[in-house]
Short mmCIF file of C-alpha atoms in Angstrom, two decimals:
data_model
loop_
_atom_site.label_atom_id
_atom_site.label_comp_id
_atom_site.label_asym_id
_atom_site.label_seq_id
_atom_site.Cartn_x
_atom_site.Cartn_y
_atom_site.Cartn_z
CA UNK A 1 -18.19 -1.11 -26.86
CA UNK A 2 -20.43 -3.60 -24.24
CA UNK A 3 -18.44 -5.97 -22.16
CA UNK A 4 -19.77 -9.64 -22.78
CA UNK A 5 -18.66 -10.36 -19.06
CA UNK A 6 -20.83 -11.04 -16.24
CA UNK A 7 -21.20 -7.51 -14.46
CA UNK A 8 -23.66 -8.50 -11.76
CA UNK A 9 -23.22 -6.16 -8.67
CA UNK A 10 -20.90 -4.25 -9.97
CA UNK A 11 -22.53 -1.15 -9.91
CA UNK A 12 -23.77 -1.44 -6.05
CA UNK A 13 -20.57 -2.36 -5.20
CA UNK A 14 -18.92 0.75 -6.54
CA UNK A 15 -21.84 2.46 -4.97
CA UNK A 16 -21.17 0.44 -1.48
CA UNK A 17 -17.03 1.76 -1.65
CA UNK A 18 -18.15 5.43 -2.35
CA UNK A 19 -20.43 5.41 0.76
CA UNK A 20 -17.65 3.67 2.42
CA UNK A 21 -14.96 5.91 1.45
CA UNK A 22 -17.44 9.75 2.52
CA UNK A 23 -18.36 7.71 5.78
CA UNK A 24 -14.71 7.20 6.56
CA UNK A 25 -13.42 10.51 5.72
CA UNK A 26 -16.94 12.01 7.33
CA UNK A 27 -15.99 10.01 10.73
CA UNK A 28 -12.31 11.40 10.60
CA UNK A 29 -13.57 14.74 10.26
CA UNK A 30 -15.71 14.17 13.37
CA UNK A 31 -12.86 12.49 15.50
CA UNK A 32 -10.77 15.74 14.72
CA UNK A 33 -13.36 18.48 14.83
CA UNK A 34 -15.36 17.26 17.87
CA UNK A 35 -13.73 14.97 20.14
CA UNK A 36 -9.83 16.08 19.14
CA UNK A 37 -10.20 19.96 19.74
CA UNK A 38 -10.60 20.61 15.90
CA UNK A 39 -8.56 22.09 13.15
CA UNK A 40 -5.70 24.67 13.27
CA UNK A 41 -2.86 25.43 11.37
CA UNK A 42 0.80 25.95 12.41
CA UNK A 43 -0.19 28.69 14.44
CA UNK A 44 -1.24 25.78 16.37
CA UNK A 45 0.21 22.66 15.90
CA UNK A 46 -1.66 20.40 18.85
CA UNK A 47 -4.49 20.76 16.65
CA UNK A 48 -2.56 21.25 13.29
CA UNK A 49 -2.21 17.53 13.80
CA UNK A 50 -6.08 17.18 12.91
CA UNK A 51 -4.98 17.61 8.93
CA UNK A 52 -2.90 14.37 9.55
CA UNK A 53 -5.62 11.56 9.88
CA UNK A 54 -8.18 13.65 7.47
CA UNK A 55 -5.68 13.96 4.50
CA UNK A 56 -4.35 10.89 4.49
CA UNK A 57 -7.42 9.37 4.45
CA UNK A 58 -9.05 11.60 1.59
CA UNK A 59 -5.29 11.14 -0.36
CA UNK A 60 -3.86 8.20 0.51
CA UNK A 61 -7.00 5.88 0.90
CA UNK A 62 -10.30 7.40 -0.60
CA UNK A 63 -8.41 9.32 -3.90
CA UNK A 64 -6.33 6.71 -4.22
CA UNK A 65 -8.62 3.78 -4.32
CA UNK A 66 -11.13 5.97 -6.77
CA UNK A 67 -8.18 6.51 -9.40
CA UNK A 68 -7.36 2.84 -9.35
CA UNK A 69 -11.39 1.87 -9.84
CA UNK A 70 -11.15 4.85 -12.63
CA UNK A 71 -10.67 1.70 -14.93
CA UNK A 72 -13.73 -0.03 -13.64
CA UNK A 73 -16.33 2.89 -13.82
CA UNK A 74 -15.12 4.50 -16.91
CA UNK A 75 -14.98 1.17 -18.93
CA UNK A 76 -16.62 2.24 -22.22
CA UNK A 77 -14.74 5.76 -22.56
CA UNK A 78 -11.53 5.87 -24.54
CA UNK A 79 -8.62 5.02 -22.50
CA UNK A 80 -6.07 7.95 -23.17
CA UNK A 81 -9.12 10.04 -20.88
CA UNK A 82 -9.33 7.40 -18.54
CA UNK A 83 -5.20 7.08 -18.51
CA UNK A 84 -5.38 10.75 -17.68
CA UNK A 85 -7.92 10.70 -15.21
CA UNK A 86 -6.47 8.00 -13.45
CA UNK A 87 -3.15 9.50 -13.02
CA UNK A 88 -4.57 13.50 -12.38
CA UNK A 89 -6.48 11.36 -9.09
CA UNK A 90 -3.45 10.20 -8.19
CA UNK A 91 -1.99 13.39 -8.27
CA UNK A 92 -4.65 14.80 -5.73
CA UNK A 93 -3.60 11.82 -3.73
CA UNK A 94 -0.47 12.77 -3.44
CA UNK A 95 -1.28 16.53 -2.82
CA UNK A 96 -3.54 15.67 0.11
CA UNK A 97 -0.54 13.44 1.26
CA UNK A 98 2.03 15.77 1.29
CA UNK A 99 -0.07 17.96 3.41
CA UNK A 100 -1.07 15.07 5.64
CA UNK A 101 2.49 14.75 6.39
CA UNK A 102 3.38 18.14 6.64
CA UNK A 103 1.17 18.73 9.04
CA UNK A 104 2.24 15.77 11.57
CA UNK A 105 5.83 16.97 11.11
CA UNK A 106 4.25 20.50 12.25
CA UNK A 107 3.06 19.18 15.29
CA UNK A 108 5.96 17.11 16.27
CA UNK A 109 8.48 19.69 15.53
CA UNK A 110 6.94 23.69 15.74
CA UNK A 111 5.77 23.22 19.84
CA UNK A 112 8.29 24.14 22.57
CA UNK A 113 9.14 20.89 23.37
CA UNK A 114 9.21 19.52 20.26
CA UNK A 115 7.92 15.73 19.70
CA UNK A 116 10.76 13.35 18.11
CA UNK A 117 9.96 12.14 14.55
CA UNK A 118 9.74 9.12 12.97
CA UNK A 119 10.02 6.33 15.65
CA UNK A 120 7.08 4.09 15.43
CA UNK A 121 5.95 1.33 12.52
CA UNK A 122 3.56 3.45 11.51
CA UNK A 123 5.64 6.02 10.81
CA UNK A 124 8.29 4.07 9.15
CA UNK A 125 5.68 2.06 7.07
CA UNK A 126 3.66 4.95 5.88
CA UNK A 127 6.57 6.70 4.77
CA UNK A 128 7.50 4.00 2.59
CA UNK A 129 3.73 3.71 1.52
CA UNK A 130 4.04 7.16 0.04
CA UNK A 131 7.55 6.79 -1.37
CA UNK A 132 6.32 4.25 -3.10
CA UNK A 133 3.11 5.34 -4.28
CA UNK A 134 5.12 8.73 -5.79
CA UNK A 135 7.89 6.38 -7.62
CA UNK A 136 4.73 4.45 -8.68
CA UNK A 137 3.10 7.61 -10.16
CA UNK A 138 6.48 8.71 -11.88
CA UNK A 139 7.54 5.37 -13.40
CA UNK A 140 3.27 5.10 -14.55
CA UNK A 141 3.14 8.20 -16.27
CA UNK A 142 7.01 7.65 -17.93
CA UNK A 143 5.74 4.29 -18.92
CA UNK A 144 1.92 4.63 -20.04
CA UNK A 145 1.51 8.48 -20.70
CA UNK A 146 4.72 9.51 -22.25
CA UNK A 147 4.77 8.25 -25.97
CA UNK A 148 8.60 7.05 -25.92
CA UNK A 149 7.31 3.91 -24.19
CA UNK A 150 7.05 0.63 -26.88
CA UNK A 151 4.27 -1.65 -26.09
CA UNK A 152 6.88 -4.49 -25.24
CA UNK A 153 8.09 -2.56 -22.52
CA UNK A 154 4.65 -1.56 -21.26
CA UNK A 155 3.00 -5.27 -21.34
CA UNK A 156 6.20 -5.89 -19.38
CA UNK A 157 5.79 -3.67 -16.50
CA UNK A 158 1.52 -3.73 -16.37
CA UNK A 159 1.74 -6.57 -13.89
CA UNK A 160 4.15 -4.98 -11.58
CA UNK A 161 2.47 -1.63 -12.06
CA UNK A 162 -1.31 -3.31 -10.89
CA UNK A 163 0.36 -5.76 -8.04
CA UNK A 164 2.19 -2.66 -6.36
CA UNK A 165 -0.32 -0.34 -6.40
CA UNK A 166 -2.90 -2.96 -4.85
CA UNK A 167 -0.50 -3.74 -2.28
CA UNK A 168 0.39 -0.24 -1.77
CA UNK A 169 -3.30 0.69 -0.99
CA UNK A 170 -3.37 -2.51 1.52
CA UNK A 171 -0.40 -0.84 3.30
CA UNK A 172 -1.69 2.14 3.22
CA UNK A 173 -4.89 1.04 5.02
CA UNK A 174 -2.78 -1.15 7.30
CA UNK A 175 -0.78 1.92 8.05
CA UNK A 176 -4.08 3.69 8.92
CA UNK A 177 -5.67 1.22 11.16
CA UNK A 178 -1.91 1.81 13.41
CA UNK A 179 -2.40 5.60 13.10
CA UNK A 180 -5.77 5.06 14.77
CA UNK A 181 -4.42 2.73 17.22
CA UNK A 182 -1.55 5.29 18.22
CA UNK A 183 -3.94 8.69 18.05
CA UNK A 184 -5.72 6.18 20.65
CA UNK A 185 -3.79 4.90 22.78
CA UNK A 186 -1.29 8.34 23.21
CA UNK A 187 -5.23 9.83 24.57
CA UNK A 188 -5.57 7.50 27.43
CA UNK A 189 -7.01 7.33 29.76
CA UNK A 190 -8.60 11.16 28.99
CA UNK A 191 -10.73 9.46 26.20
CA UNK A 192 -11.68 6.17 27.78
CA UNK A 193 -10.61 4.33 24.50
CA UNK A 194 -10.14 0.86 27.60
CA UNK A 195 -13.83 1.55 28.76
CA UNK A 196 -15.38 1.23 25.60
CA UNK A 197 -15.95 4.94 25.22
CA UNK A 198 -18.15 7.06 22.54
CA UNK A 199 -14.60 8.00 20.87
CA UNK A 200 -13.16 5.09 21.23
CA UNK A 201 -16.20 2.83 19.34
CA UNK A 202 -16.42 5.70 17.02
CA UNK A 203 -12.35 5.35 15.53
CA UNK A 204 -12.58 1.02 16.30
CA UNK A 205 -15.51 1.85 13.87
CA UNK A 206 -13.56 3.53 11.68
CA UNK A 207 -10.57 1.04 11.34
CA UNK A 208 -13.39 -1.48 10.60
CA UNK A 209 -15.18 0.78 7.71
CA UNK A 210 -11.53 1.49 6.02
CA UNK A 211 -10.78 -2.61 6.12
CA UNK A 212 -14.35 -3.10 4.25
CA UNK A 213 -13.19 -0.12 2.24
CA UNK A 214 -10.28 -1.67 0.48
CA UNK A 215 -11.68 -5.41 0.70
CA UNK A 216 -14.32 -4.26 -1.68
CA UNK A 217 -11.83 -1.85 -3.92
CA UNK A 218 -9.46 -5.31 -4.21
CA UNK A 219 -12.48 -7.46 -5.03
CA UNK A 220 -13.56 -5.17 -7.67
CA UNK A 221 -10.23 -4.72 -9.12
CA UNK A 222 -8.84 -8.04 -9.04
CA UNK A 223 -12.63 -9.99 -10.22
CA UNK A 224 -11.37 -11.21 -13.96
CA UNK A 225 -15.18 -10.64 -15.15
CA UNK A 226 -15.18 -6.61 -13.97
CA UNK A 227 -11.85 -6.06 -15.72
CA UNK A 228 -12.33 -3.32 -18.87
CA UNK A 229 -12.54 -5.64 -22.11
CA UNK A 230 -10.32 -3.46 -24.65
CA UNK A 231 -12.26 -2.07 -27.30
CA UNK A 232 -11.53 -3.69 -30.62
CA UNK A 233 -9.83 -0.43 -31.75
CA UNK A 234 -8.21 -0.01 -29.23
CA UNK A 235 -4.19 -1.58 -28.14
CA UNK A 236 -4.23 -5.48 -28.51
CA UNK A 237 -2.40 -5.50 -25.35
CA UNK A 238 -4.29 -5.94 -22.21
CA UNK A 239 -3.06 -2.48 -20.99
CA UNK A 240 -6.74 -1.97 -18.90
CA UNK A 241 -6.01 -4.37 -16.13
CA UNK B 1 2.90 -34.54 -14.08
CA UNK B 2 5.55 -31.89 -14.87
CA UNK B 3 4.06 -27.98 -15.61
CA UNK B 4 4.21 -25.89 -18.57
CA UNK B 5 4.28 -22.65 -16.60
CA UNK B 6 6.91 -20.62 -16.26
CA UNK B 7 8.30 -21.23 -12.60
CA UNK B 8 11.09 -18.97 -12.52
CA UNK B 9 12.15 -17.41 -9.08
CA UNK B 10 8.97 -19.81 -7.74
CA UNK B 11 11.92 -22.35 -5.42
CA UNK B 12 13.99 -18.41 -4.55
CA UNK B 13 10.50 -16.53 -3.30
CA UNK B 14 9.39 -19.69 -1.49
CA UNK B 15 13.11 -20.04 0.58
CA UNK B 16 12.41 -16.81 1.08
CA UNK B 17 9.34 -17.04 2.72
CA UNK B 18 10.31 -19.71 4.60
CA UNK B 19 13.46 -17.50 6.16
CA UNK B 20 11.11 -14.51 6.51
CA UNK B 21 8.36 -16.76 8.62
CA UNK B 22 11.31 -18.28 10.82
CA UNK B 23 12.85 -14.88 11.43
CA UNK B 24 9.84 -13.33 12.33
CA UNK B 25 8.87 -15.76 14.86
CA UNK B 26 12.67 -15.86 16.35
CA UNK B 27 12.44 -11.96 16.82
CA UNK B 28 9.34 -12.08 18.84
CA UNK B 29 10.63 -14.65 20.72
CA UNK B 30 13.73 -12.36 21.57
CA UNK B 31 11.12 -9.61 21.95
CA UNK B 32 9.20 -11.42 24.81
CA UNK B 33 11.98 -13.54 26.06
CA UNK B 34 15.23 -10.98 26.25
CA UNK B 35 13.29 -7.50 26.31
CA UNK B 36 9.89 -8.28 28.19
CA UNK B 37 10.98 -10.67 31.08
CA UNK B 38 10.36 -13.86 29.72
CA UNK B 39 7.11 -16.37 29.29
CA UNK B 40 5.23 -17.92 32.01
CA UNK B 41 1.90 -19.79 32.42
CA UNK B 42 -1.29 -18.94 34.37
CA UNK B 43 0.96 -18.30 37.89
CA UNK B 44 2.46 -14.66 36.03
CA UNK B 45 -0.38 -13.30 33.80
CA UNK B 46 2.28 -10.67 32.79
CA UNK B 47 4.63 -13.12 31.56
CA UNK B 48 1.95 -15.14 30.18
CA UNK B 49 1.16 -12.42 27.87
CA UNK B 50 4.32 -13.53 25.92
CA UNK B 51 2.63 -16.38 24.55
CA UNK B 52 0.04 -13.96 22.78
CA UNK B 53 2.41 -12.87 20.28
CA UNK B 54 4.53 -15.50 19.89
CA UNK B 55 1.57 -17.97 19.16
CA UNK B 56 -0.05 -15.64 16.76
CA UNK B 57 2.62 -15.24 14.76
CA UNK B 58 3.29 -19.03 14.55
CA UNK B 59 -0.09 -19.94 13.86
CA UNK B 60 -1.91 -17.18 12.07
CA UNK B 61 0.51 -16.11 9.84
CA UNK B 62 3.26 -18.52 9.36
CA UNK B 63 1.61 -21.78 9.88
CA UNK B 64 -1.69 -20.22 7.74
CA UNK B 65 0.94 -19.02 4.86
CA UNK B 66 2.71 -22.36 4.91
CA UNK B 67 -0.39 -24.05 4.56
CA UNK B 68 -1.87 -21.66 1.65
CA UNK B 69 1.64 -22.13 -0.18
CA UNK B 70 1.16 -26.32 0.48
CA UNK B 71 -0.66 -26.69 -2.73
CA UNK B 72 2.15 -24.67 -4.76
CA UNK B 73 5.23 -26.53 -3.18
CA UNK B 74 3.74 -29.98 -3.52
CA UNK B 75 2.34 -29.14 -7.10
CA UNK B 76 3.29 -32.72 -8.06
CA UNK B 77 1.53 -34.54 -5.09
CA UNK B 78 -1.89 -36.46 -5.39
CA UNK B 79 -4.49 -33.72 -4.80
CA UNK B 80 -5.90 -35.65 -2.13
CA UNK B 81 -2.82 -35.57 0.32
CA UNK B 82 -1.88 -31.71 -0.28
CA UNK B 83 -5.69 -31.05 0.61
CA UNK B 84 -5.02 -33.20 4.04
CA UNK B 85 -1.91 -31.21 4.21
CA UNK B 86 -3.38 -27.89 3.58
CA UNK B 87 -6.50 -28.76 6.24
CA UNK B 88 -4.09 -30.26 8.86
CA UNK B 89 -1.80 -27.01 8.77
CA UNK B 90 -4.47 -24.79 9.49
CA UNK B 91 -5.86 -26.99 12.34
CA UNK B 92 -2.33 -26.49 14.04
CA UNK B 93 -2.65 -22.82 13.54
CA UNK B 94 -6.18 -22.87 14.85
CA UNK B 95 -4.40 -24.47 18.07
CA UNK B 96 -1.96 -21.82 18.18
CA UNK B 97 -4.10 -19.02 18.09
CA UNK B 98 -6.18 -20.56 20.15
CA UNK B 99 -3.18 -20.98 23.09
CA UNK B 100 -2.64 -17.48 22.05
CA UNK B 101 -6.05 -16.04 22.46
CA UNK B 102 -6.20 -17.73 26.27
CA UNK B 103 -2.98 -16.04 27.32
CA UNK B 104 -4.13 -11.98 26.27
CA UNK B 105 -7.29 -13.00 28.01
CA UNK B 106 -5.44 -14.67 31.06
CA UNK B 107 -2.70 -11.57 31.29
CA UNK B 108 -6.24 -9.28 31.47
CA UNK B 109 -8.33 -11.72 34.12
CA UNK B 110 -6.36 -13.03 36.17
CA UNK B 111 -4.05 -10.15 37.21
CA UNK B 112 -5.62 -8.93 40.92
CA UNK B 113 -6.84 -5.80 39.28
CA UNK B 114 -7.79 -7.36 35.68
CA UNK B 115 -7.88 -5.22 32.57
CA UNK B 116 -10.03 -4.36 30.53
CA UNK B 117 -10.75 -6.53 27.36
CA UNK B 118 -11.56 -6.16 23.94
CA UNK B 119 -11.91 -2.34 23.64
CA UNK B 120 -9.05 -2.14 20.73
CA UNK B 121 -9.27 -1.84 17.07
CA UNK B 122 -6.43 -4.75 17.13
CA UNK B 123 -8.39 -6.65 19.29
CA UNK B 124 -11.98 -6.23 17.58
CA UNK B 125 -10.49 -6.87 13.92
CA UNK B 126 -8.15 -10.20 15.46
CA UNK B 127 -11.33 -11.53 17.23
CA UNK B 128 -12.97 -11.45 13.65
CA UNK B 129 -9.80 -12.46 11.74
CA UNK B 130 -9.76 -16.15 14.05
CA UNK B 131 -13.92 -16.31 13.58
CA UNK B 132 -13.60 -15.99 10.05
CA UNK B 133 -10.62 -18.24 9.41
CA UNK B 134 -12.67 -20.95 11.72
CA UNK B 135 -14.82 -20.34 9.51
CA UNK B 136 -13.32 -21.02 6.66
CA UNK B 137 -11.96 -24.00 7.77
CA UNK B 138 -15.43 -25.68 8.66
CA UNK B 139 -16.50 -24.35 5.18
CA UNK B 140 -13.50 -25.60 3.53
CA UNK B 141 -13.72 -28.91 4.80
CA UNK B 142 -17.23 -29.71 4.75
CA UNK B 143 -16.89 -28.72 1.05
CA UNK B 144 -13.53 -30.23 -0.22
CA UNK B 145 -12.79 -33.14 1.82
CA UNK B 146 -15.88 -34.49 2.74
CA UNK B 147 -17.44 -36.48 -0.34
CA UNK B 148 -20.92 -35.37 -0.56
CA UNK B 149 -20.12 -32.01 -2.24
CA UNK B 150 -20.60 -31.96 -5.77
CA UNK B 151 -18.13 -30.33 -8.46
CA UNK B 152 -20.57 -27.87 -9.34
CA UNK B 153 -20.67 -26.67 -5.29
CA UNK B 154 -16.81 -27.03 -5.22
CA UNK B 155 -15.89 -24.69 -8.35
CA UNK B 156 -18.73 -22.10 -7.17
CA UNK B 157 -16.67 -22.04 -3.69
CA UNK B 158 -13.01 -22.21 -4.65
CA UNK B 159 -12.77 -18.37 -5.74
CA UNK B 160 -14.70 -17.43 -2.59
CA UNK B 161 -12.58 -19.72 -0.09
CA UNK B 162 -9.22 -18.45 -2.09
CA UNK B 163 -10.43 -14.82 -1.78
CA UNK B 164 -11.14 -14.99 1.52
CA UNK B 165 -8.26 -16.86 2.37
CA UNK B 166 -5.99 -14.48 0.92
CA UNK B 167 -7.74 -11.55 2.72
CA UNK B 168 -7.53 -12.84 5.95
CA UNK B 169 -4.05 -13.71 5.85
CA UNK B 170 -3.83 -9.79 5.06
CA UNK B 171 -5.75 -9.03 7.81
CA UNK B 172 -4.24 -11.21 10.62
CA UNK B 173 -0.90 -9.23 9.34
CA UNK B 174 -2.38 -5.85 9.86
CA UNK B 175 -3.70 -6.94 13.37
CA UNK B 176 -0.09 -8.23 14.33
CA UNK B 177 0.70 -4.74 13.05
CA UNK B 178 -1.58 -2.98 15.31
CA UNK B 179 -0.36 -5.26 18.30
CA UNK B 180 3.39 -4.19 17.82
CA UNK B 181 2.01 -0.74 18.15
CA UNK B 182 -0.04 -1.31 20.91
CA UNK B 183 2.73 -3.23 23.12
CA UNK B 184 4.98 -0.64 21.64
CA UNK B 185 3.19 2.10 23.19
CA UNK B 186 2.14 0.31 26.82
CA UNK B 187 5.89 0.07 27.14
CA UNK B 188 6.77 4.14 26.57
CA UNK B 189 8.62 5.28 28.45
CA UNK B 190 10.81 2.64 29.99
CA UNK B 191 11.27 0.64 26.38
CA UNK B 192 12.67 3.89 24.95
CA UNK B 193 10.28 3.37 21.84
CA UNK B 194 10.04 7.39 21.38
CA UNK B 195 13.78 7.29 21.50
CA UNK B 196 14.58 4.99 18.82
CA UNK B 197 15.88 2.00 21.41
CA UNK B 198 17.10 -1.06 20.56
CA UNK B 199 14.18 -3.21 21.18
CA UNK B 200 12.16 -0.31 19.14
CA UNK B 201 14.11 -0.89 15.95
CA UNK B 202 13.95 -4.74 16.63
CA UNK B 203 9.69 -4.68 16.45
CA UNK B 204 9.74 -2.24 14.14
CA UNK B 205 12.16 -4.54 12.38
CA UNK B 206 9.56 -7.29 12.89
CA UNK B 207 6.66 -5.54 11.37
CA UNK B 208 8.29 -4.77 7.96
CA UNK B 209 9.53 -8.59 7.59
CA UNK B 210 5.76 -9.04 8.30
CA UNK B 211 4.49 -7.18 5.68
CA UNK B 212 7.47 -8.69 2.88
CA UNK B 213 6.50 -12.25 4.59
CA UNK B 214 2.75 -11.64 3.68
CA UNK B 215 3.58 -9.61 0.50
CA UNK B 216 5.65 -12.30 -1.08
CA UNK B 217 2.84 -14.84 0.01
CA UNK B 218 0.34 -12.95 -1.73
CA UNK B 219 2.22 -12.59 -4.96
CA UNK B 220 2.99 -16.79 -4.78
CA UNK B 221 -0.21 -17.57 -4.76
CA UNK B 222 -2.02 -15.13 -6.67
CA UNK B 223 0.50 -15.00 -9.94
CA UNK B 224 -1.29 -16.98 -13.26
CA UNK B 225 2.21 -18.58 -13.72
CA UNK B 226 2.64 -20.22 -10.27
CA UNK B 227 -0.92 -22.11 -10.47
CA UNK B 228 -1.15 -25.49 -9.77
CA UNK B 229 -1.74 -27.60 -13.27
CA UNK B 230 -4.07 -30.97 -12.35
CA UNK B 231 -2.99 -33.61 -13.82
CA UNK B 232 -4.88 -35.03 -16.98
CA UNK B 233 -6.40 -37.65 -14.65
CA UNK B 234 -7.47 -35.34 -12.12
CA UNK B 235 -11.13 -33.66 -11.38
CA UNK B 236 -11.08 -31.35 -14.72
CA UNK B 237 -12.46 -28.78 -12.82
CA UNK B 238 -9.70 -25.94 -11.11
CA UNK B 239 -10.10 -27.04 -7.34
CA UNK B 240 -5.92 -26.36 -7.20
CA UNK B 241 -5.92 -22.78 -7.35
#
């Protein structure tokens, strides 16, 4: 089952993303719990906020990445596990996500004064990030799980399938580094984010580690030489890319 | 000279793109010229701001797109003239970020009380998007126009200076991204951005046609099909993709 292609780093790379990915969510967790007041739930929803950046990140960034690079890792295991892992990730992803938002909602709308919803770019872009990534899951798993799907159809739709999902994890990062810049700026001048505070370093930090994040997930993925060679009893369609 | 490829929708995506990039740059003119007060030079720092957007958005992502998509639209064109092409569009948008980079710094210095600079996550990750596309240009001329590179240097750098190409058009997006939200923000309450005002919806407007611009970019110049054939008489190794 070897690959004959040039693997060289591969392995420390995938190494580099997970340390990437636990330092991200680690410094979320920090951002929230120390210098944000930490966690509540709706009880409280100042700080019910807190689940916003940290499950978005875990779902919609770390998860989500991981499932994609599923194909990568697991590259000499039989692909109906791999299929299944890959889309049971993304169905974490999507947990954590629907909590993530929940919880911002919770903040805007359970105070007295409640906060109005749904006004900035970040809003209206991550909405549409995870729109997309659930029509994504749906049409994947009616396409590549269910057994009603020819071949024909799913050679067809693989390309779409791997160029929206990439680009929906670039959005979805993009969408994070404006979530920090908001949580930032609305905490002015109390956190000294335009004197080059602790707090502020920390999250510019942050938005930094997720952009090396998802550079290195995209590299992997996209590299012809990592892609999964198909096994040669396996589909003679190149469904692993 | 003709291609085998299948160039369906190619002429459609690249209009396209072309409307996107002019639209983009006419709404942040109407931004800064209707809803912000207008541009001015070094004798209104405040107006002189309105240069900052407008000249990023010109140079670092259309006129770096535009250049990118240079060796797609003039597939037919000696190699030699689309690489002066491609090198002389990105000088222009190294001038326009550069006029662009002098007025944010101008609107913070010269003002009687100046503000405070580079503390942002938008300004930390644009500093390093217009270092690294400097870069790339110095890299990608010593090794591509000037003649003492060899073929075996070239075809070692090409995936590298595509990659990194590609990722920093990506990135200079996400920083104009972060800069809507940041202006966004400075300008709550009196812009109404919380209240879903006019100008709100307009830059909000703005960055989704960013991300489509840069989306249907990507997907030019990374689809198999839309790659540049040489020519038989050409260098036999891929320098065109």
């Amino acid at each position: 089952m070897g690959s004959s292609s040039d693997m060289r780093y591969f392995n420390w790379l995938v190494l580099l993303v997970q340390l990437l990915g636990v330092v991200s969510v680690v410094i979320t967790a920090v951002w929230m719990g120390h210098f944000q007041g930490g966690f509540a739930w709706t009880e409280d929803p100042a700080r019910e906020f807190a689940y916003h950046p940290l499950f978005m990140v875990i779902g919609m960034i770390f998860l989500y990445a991981d499932g994609i690079l599923a194909y990568r890792v697991f590259r000499n295991d039989r692909k109906l596990y791999i299929k299944i892992l890959h889309a049971s990730m993304h169905v974490a992803a999507l947990i954590f996500a629907s909590i993530g938002l929940k919880a911002v909602f919770d903040s805007h709308n359970l105070p007295k004064e409640p906060l109005p919803n749904l006004y900035s770019l970040h809003s209206w872009l991550g909405l549409l990030v995870v729109i997309g990534f659930g029509l994504q899951w749906v049409i994947g798993f009616a396409s590549f799980l269910l057994p009603w799907a020819g071949m024909t159809l799913r050679t067809m739709y693989m390309p779409y399938h791997t160029f929206w999902g990439v680009t929906l994890l670039i959005l979805a990062t993009a969408t994070a580094l404006m979530g920090i810049t908001e949580k930032a700026l609305f905490g002015k001048p109390a956190n000294g984010y335009d004197k080059h505070s602790r707090e502020g370093t920390l999250i510019n930090c942050l938005g930094l580690i997720l952009v090396i994040f998802t550079g290195v997930v995209v590299y992997l993925v996209t590299k012809p030489e990592y892609k999964r060679q198909p096994a040669p009893d396996e589909e003679h369609v190149p469904l692993d890319n």
